Amino acid sequence: METMNHEYYVSSEIAKLLEKAGFDWKCRKCYNKGVLFDMEPDEIRTQTPQHSSYDVLAPTLEVAQRWLREVKDIDVYIFPTTNNKRGCVYEWGIKTFGRALWVEGQPYTNQYETYEEAQEAGIKKALELILKKGE
């Protein structure tokens, strides 16, 4: 998970899963050989394709989460909870059509120190479910 200007971008691994699931929204960032770069504007890419190649699009976590909700009807939600040993931690859940998806017997599998870590883990699990189902 990369951050620039307080925006959190999906990891290269999640970006590849998004591509396999059909993600095609415009992005300001991309990955090229695992490194996060600014996307060239469309007009520059068409004029100089040799200098504007990229491996995969890199949306922010919020854009990936919104794409899952709007395109795949899957809502990844994050919620704070308390842990007696660590104080506040974050967990994730997945809903589709208003019903919770039970993943491996639980709506969530781990607790995370930050909202963004939980968000990325939930997005990853949602994408794995989509790809496993073959949508």
XYZ file of C-alpha atoms in Angstrom:
135
model
C 0.000 0.000 0.000
C 1.554 3.268 -1.144
C 0.648 6.759 -0.001
C 1.157 10.103 -1.683
C -0.375 13.350 -0.473
C -2.398 11.441 2.120
C -4.029 9.263 -0.522
C -3.578 5.542 -0.066
C -3.120 3.525 -3.238
C -3.714 -0.183 -3.603
C -0.643 -2.388 -3.549
C 0.718 -3.824 -6.780
C -0.775 -7.210 -5.801
C -4.262 -5.727 -5.330
C -3.915 -3.724 -8.563
C -3.301 -6.981 -10.454
C -6.346 -8.611 -8.844
C -8.451 -5.570 -9.765
C -7.314 -5.845 -13.392
C -8.250 -9.554 -13.483
C -11.676 -8.670 -12.051
C -12.240 -6.105 -14.835
C -11.277 -2.781 -13.232
C -10.892 -0.169 -15.986
C -11.590 3.216 -14.401
C -9.250 6.116 -15.108
C -6.503 6.517 -12.532
C -3.869 9.102 -11.726
C -1.323 6.433 -10.785
C -0.099 3.152 -12.216
C 2.421 0.453 -11.445
C 5.309 -0.284 -13.764
C 7.466 -3.221 -12.646
C 6.041 -2.884 -9.128
C 6.844 0.837 -8.751
C 4.079 3.438 -8.375
C 4.161 6.200 -11.014
C 2.001 9.125 -12.135
C -0.120 8.249 -15.153
C 0.626 10.276 -18.245
C -2.353 12.189 -19.625
C -4.139 10.455 -22.515
C -2.806 12.884 -25.115
C 0.808 12.289 -24.054
C 0.357 8.505 -24.048
C -0.988 8.541 -27.601
C 1.837 10.824 -28.807
C 4.683 8.969 -27.070
C 3.582 5.386 -26.361
C 7.189 4.242 -25.889
C 7.502 6.440 -22.768
C 4.126 5.754 -21.223
C 3.865 2.030 -20.743
C 2.585 0.607 -17.493
C 1.793 -2.804 -16.090
C -1.413 -2.094 -14.195
C -3.637 0.787 -13.058
C -3.315 1.876 -9.407
C -6.473 3.384 -7.907
C -6.733 4.694 -4.380
C -8.224 2.351 -1.798
C -11.394 4.478 -1.826
C -11.774 4.206 -5.606
C -11.237 0.427 -5.524
C -13.800 0.126 -2.727
C -16.288 2.281 -4.671
C -15.723 0.252 -7.863
C -16.495 -2.967 -5.986
C -19.697 -1.405 -4.640
C -20.902 0.220 -7.879
C -19.802 -2.363 -10.451
C -19.777 -5.665 -8.558
C -22.465 -4.889 -5.920
C -20.052 -5.780 -3.130
C -19.691 -3.483 -0.139
C -16.460 -3.756 1.813
C -17.005 -2.054 5.132
C -14.506 -1.203 7.839
C -15.349 -0.740 11.487
C -13.388 0.086 14.615
C -13.465 -2.281 17.536
C -11.574 -2.541 20.778
C -9.000 -5.093 21.690
C -8.085 -5.320 25.366
C -4.395 -5.666 24.548
C -4.042 -3.051 21.790
C -6.865 -0.543 22.269
C -8.694 0.425 19.078
C -8.208 -1.825 16.062
C -10.046 -2.173 12.754
C -11.869 -5.083 11.184
C -13.572 -5.560 7.821
C -16.678 -7.220 6.510
C -18.216 -7.799 3.103
C -21.860 -7.390 2.103
C -23.614 -8.074 -1.149
C -27.197 -7.045 -1.847
C -27.529 -6.103 1.821
C -26.520 -9.537 3.133
C -23.274 -10.208 4.953
C -20.969 -12.632 3.183
C -19.554 -15.106 5.627
C -15.926 -15.631 4.758
C -14.411 -18.798 6.208
C -17.079 -18.924 8.912
C -16.611 -15.305 10.008
C -17.514 -11.891 8.582
C -13.874 -10.887 9.189
C -10.640 -12.723 9.791
C -8.161 -10.378 11.476
C -7.739 -7.158 13.334
C -5.598 -4.391 11.866
C -3.764 -1.459 13.411
C -4.969 1.047 10.798
C -8.151 1.668 8.848
C -6.225 1.439 5.566
C -4.727 -1.980 6.380
C -8.194 -3.341 7.123
C -9.561 -1.658 3.979
C -6.944 -3.261 1.743
C -7.441 -6.694 3.346
C -11.208 -6.470 2.795
C -10.758 -5.370 -0.819
C -8.339 -8.247 -1.405
C -10.776 -10.817 0.005
C -13.655 -9.395 -2.070
C -11.542 -9.633 -5.238
C -10.479 -13.182 -4.407
C -14.153 -14.137 -3.990
C -15.036 -12.511 -7.321
C -12.203 -14.267 -9.159
C -12.949 -17.611 -7.503
C -16.609 -17.299 -8.496
C -15.573 -16.416 -12.053
C -17.610 -13.242 -12.417
